[in-house]
Coordinates of C-alpha atoms in Angstrom, one line a residue:
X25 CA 52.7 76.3 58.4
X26 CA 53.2 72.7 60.2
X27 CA 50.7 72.2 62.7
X28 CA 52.2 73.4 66.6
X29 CA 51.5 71.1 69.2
X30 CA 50.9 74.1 71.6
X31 CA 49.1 73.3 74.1
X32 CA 50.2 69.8 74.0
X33 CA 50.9 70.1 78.3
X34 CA 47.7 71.2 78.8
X35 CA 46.0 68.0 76.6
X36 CA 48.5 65.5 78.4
X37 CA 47.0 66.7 81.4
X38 CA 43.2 66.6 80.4
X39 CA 43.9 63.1 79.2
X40 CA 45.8 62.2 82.0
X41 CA 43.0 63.0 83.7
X42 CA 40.8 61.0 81.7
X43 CA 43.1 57.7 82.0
X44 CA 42.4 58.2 86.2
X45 CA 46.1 59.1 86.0
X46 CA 48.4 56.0 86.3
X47 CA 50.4 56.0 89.6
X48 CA 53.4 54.3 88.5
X49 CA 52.8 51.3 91.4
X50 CA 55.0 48.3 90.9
X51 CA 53.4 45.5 90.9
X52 CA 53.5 43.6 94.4
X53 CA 56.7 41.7 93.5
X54 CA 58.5 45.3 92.8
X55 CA 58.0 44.7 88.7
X56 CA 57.3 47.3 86.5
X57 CA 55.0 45.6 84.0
X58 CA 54.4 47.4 80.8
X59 CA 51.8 46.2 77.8
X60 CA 53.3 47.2 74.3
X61 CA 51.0 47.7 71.1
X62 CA 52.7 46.9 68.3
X63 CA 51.1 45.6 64.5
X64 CA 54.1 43.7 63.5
X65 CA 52.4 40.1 62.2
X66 CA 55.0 38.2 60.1
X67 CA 58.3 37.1 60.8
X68 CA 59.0 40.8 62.0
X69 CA 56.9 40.4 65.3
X70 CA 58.0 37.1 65.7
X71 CA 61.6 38.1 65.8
X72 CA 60.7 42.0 68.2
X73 CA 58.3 39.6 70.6
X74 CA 60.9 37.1 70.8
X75 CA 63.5 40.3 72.0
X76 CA 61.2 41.6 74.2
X77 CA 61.0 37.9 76.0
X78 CA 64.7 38.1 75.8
X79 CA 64.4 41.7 77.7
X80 CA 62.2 40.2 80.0
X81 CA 64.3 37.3 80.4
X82 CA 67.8 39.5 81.4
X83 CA 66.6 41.4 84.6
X84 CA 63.7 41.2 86.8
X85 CA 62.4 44.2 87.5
X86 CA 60.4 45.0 84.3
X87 CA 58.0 42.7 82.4
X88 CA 56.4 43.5 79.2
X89 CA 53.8 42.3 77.4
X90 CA 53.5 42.4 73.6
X91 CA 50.0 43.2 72.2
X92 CA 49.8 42.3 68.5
X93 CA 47.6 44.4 66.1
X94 CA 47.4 44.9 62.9
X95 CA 47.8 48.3 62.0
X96 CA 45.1 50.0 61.0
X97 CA 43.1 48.5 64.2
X98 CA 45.8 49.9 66.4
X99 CA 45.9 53.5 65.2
X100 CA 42.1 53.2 65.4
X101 CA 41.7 52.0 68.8
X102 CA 44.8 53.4 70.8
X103 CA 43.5 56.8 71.7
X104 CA 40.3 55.6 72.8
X105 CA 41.9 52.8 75.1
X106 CA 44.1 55.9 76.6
X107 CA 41.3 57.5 77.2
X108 CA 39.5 55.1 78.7
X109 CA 42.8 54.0 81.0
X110 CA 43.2 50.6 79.3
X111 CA 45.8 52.0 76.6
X112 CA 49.5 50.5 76.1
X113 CA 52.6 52.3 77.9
X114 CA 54.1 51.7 74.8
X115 CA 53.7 51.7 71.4
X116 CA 54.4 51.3 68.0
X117 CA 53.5 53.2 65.1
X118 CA 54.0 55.0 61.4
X119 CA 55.8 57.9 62.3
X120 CA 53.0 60.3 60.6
X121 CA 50.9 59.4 63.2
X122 CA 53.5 60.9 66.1
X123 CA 52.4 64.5 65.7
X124 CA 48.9 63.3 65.8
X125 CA 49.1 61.9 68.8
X126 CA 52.0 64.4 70.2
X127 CA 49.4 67.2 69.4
X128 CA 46.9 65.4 71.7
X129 CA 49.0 64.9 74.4
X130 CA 49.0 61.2 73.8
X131 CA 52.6 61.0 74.4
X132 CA 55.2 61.7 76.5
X133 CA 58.2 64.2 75.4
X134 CA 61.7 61.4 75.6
X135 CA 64.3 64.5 75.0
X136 CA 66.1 63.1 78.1
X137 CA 66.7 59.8 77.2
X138 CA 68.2 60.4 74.2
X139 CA 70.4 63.5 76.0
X140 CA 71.4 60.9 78.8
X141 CA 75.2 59.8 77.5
X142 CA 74.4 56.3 78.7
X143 CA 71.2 55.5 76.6
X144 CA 73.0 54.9 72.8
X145 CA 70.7 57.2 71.2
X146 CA 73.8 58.5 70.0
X147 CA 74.5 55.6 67.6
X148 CA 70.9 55.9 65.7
X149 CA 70.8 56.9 62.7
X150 CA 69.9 60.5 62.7
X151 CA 67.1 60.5 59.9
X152 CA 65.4 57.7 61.4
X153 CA 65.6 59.6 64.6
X154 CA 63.7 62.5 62.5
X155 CA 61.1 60.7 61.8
X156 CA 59.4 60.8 65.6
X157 CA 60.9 64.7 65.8
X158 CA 57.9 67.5 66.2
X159 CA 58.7 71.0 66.2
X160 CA 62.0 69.9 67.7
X161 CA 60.8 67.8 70.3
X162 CA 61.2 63.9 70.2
X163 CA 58.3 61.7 70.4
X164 CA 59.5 58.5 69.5
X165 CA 62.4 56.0 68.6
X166 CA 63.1 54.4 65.5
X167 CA 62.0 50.9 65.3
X168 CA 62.4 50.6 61.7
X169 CA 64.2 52.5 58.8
X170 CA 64.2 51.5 55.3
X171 CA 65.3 53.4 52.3
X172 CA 63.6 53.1 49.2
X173 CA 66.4 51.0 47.2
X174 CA 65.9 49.9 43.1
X175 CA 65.6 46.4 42.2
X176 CA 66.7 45.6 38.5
X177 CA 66.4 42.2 36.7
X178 CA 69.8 40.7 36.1
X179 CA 69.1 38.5 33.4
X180 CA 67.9 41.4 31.4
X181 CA 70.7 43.5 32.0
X182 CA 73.3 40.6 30.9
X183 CA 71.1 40.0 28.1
X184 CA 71.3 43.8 26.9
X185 CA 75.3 44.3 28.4
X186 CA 74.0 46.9 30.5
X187 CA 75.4 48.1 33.7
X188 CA 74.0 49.4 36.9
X189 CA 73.3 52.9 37.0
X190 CA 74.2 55.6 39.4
X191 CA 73.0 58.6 38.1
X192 CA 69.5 60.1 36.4
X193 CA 71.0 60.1 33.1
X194 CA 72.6 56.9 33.1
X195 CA 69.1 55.7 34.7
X196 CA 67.6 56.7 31.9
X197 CA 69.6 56.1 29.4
X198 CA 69.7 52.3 30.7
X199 CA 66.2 52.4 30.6
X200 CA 65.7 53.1 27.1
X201 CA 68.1 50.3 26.0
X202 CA 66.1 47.8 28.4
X203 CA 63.0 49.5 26.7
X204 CA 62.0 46.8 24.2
X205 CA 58.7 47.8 21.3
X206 CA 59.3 44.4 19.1
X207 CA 56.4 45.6 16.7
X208 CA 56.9 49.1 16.7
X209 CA 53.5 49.9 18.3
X210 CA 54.2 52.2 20.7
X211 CA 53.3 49.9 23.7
X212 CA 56.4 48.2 24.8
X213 CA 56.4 44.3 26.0
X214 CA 59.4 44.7 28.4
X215 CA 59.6 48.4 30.0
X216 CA 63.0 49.4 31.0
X217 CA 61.8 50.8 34.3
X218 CA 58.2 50.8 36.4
X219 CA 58.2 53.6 37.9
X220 CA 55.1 54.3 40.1
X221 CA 52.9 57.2 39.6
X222 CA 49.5 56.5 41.2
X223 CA 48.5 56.0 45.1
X224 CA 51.8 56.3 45.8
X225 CA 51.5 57.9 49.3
X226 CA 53.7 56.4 51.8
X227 CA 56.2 54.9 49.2
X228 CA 58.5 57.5 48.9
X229 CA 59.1 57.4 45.2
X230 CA 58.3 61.3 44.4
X231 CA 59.6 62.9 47.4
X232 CA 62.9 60.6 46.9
X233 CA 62.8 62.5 42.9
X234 CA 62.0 65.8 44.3
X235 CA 65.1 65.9 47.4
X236 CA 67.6 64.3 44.9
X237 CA 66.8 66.8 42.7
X238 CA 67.5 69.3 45.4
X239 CA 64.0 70.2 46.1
X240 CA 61.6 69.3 48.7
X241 CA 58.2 69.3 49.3
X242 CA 57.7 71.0 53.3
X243 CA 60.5 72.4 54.8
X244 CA 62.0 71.8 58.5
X245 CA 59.7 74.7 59.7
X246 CA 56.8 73.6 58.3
X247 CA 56.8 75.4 54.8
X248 CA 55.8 74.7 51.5
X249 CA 58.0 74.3 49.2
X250 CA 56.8 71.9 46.7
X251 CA 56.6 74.5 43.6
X252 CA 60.6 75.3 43.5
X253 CA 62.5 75.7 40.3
X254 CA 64.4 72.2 41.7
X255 CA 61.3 70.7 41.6
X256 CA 59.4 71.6 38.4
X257 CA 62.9 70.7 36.3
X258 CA 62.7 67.2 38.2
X259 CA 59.2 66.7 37.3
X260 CA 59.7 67.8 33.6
X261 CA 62.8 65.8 33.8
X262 CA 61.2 62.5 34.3
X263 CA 58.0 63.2 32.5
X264 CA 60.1 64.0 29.3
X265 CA 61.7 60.4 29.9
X266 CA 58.3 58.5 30.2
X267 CA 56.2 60.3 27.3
X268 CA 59.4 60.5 24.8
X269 CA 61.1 57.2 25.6
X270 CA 58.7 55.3 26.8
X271 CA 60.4 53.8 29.2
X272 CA 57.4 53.1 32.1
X273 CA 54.2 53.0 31.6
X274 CA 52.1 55.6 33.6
X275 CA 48.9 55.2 36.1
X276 CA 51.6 52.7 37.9
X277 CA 50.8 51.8 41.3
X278 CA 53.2 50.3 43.4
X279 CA 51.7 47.0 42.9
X280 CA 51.1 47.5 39.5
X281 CA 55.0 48.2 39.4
X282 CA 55.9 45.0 41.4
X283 CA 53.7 43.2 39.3
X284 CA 55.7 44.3 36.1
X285 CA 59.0 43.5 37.7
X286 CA 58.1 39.8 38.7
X287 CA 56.7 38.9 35.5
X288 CA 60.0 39.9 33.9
X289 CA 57.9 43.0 31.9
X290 CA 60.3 45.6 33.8
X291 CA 63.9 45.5 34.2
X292 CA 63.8 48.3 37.2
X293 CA 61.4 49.2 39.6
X294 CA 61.5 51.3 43.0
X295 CA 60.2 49.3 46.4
X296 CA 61.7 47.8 50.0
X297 CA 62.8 44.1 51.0
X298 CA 59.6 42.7 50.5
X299 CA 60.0 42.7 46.4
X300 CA 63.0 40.5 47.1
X301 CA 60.7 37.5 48.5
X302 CA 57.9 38.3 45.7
X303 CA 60.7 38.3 43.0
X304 CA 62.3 34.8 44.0
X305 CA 58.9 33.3 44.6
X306 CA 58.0 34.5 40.8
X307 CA 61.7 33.2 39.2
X308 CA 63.4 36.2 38.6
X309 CA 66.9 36.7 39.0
X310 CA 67.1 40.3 40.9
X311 CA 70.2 42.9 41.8
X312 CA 69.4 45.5 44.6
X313 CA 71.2 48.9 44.1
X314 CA 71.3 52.3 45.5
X315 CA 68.8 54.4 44.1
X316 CA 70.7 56.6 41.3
X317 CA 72.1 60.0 42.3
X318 CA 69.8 63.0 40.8
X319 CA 71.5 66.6 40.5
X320 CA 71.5 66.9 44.7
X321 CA 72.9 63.4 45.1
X322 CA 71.2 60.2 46.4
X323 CA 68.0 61.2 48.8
X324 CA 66.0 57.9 49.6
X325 CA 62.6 58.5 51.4
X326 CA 62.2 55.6 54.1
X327 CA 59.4 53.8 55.4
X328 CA 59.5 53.9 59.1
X329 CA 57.9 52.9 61.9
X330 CA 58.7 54.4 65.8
X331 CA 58.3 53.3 69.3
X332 CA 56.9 55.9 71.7
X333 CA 55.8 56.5 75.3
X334 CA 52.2 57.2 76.0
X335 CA 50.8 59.7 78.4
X336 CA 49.3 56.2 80.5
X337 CA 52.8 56.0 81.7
X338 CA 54.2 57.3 84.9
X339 CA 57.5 58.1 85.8
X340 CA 58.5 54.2 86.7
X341 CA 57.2 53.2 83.1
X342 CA 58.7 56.3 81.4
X343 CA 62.4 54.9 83.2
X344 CA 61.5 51.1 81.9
X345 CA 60.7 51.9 78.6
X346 CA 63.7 53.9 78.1
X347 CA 65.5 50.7 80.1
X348 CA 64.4 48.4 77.4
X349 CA 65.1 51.3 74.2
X350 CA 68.9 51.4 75.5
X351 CA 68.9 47.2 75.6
X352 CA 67.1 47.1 72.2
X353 CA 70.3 49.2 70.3
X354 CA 72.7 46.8 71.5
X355 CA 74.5 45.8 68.8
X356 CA 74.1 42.3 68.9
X357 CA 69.9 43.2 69.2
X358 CA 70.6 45.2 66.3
X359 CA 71.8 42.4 64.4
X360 CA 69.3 40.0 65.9
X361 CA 66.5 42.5 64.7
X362 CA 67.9 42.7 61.7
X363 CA 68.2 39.8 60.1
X364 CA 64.7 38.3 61.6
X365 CA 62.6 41.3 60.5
X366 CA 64.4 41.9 57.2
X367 CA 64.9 45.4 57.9
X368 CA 68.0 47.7 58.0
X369 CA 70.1 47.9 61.7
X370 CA 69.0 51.4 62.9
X371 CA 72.2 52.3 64.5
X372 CA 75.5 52.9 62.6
X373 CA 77.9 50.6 64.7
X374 CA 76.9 47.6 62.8
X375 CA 78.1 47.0 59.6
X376 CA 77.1 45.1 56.1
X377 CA 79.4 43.0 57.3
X378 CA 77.4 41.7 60.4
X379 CA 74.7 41.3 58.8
X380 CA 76.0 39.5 55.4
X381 CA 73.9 36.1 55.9
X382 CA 71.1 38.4 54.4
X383 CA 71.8 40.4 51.4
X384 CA 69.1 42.4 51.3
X385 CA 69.4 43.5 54.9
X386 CA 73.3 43.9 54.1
X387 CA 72.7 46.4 51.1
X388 CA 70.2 47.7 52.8
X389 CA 72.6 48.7 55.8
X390 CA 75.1 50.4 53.3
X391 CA 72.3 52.4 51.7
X392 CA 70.8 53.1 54.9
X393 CA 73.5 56.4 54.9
X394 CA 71.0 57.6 51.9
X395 CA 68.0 57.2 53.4
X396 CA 65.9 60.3 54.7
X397 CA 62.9 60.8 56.8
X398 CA 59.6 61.3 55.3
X399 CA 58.0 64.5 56.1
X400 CA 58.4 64.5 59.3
X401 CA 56.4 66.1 61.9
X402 CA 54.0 67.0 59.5
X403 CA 50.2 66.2 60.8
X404 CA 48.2 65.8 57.9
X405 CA 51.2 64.1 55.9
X406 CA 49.2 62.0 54.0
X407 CA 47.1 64.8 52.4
X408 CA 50.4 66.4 51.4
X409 CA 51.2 63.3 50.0
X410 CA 47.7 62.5 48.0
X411 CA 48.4 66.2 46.3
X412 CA 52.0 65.3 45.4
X413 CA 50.4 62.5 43.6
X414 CA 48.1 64.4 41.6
X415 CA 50.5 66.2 40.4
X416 CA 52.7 63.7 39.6
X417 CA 50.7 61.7 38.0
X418 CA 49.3 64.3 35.4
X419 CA 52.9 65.6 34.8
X420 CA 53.8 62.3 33.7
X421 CA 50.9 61.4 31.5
X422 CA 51.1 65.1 29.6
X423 CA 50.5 68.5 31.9
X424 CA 52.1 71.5 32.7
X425 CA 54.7 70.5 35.9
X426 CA 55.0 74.3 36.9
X427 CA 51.3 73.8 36.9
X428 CA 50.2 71.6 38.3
X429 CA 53.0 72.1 41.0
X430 CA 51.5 75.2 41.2
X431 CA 48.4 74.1 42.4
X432 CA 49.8 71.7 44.9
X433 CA 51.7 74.3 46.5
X434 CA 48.0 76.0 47.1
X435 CA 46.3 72.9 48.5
X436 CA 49.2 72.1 50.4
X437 CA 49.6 75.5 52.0
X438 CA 45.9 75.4 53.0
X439 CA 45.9 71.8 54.2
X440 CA 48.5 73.0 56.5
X441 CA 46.4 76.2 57.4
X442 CA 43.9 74.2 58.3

């Protein structure tokens, strides 16, 4: 079963505790000053620090103050500086890390901002709102939303008269024509697709596969699902593709699959905006497209990243920080966001349209109806993910999908037991 964050009042209040409790004061000038954590540290931050000065700038009775760090030094240190009292109010994270730090008490419940009719919570798009959801309770606000999205080679594909696909078949079928084996060898020297099957956690590749095919991998309630009929046919599926018509190589990570694209050696691959800049830099000529509809339609697992409250903040710097989320989804911050960070708007009143000066971010915005979260609410998501990989990853270079499946349903179960 998922992990419950029972007990989760009783934490807050041991930590609150800890922290010395923070009073909510204003500061002598009656501002409400709030420090926010954040690991954005390319153009991204420079675009969400330049909002927040913009924030600052439009009213006078809240202040906040950016804190860049990179990731992996910010979920390290963030729970013991909330201990400790010298913790953000607010903060940014990957979603997996929300029933973490929901479970500890780490953060505060924000239900009633996004019930007040007011905030605009009601123009977010509802997956990316999923992704800070815990047992039905919202922890956190989407910051960002991307839907894993295919990037093919357009030279390639005019050289071979071959269209974009939209479904599995046609996917593959493409991708045995783009499938070039000049000398008959067996090892092809232009792939049709690269399709990533190692250390793929976090990408969303396989548990796109799995929900297009109509499976999934742990349900809403915190089951185990990942050994389904739906899912052993999608994993034969695919590994009959790869071993019979060689159309990816296997032990593919997703660099190894970026790597493939940019040098022209893969007419598809699987990734976010980022391969757009990569792909330019290295000279190829790329198309962005929808993933390709499997028997359940189009399912595209998105990397995210969520904004939440922490248990340092009192009821003043609860009310800011849901001031500044309701300015933030304005529609022309949307845009603003947008097209500085490279990512997709998160709410649904902006349009391709608004956003057309980047068109990435623009087809990004009409796929961004595909896109769903990544097992959400689950604690030990990454574990999940790691078994999803084994399994994967033997599949496709010659087991038994039902069992190796099989197994991962076991570990899974009793990762979740845990």
């Amino acid at each position: 079963m998922k992990k419950s964050i029972a007990g989760a009042a009783l934490a807050s209040a041991m930590l609150l505790a800890l922290t010395g409790c923070s009073t909510g004061t204003p500061e002598s000038d009656g501002t409400v000053e709030l420090t926010f954590w954040h690991g954005y540290t390319e153009a991204d931050g420079d675009v969400l620090n330049a909002l927040v000065d913009e924030f600052n700038e439009s009213q006078d009775e809240i202040e906040i103050t950016p804190v860049v760090k990179p990731w992996a030094t910010l979920i390290d240190t963030v729970l013991p500086a909330l201990t400790s009292g010298t913790g953000p109010q607010l903060l940014a994270m990957p979603p997996e890390q929300i029933p973490v730090y929901a479970s500890k008490g780490a953060l505060l419940p924000l239900d009633d901002w996004y019930a007040e009719p007011e905030s605009g919570s009601d123009t977010l798009n509802a997956e990316a709102v999923a992704t800070g959801t815990v047992s039905g309770e919202k922890f956190g606000v989407p910051l960002s939303f991307t839907p894993l999205t295919m990037f093919y080679n357009t030279a390639l594909f005019d050289a071979a008269g071959a269209t974009v696909p939209t479904t599995w078949d046609e996917w593959v079928a493409t991708a045995k024509t783009l499938t070039v084996d000049s000398n008959g060898d067996g090892t092809p020297e232009q792939y049709g697709l690269a399709l990533q099957d190692n250390a793929t956690v976090g990408n969303g590749v396989w548990p796109s596969l799995l929900k297009s095919g109509g499976g999934d991998v742990v349900t809403a309630d915190g089951e185990v699902v990942v050994d389904s009929p739906e899912n052993i046919a999608t994993l034969q599926y695919w590994a009959d593709a790869v071993q019979n018509d060689k159309i990816s190589p296997t032990g593919l990570t997703g660099a190894d699959a970026d790597g493939l694209f940019n040098s022209g050696k893969a007419a598809m691959t699987l990734g976010g905006p980022w391969l757009a800049t990569a792909s330019e830099a290295a000279g190829i000529d790329w198309g962005i497209a929808t993933i390709p509809a499997g028997p359940d339609g189009v399912k595209a697992s998105a990397l995210a990243v969520d904004m939440s409250v922490t248990s340092q903040a009192s009821d003043e710097e609860l009310a800011a920080a849901e001031t500044f989320f309701t300015w933030f989804y304005q529609p022309e911050n949307m845009v603003t966001w947008s097209l500085g960070s490279g990512w997709p708007p998160l709410t649904t009143d902006v349009t391709p349209d608004q956003v057309a000066e980047n068109p990435v971010v623009a087809a990004l915005t009409e796929q961004s109806q595909y896109g769903v979260a990544l097992l959400p609410g689950v604690i030990p998501s990454t574990d999940i993910l790691t078994e999803l990989d084994t399994a994967v990853q033997k599949s496709l270079a010659g087991g038994d999908p039902a069992e190796l499946l099989g197994t991962a349903q076991e570990e899974m179960t009793a990762t979740l037991a845990d």
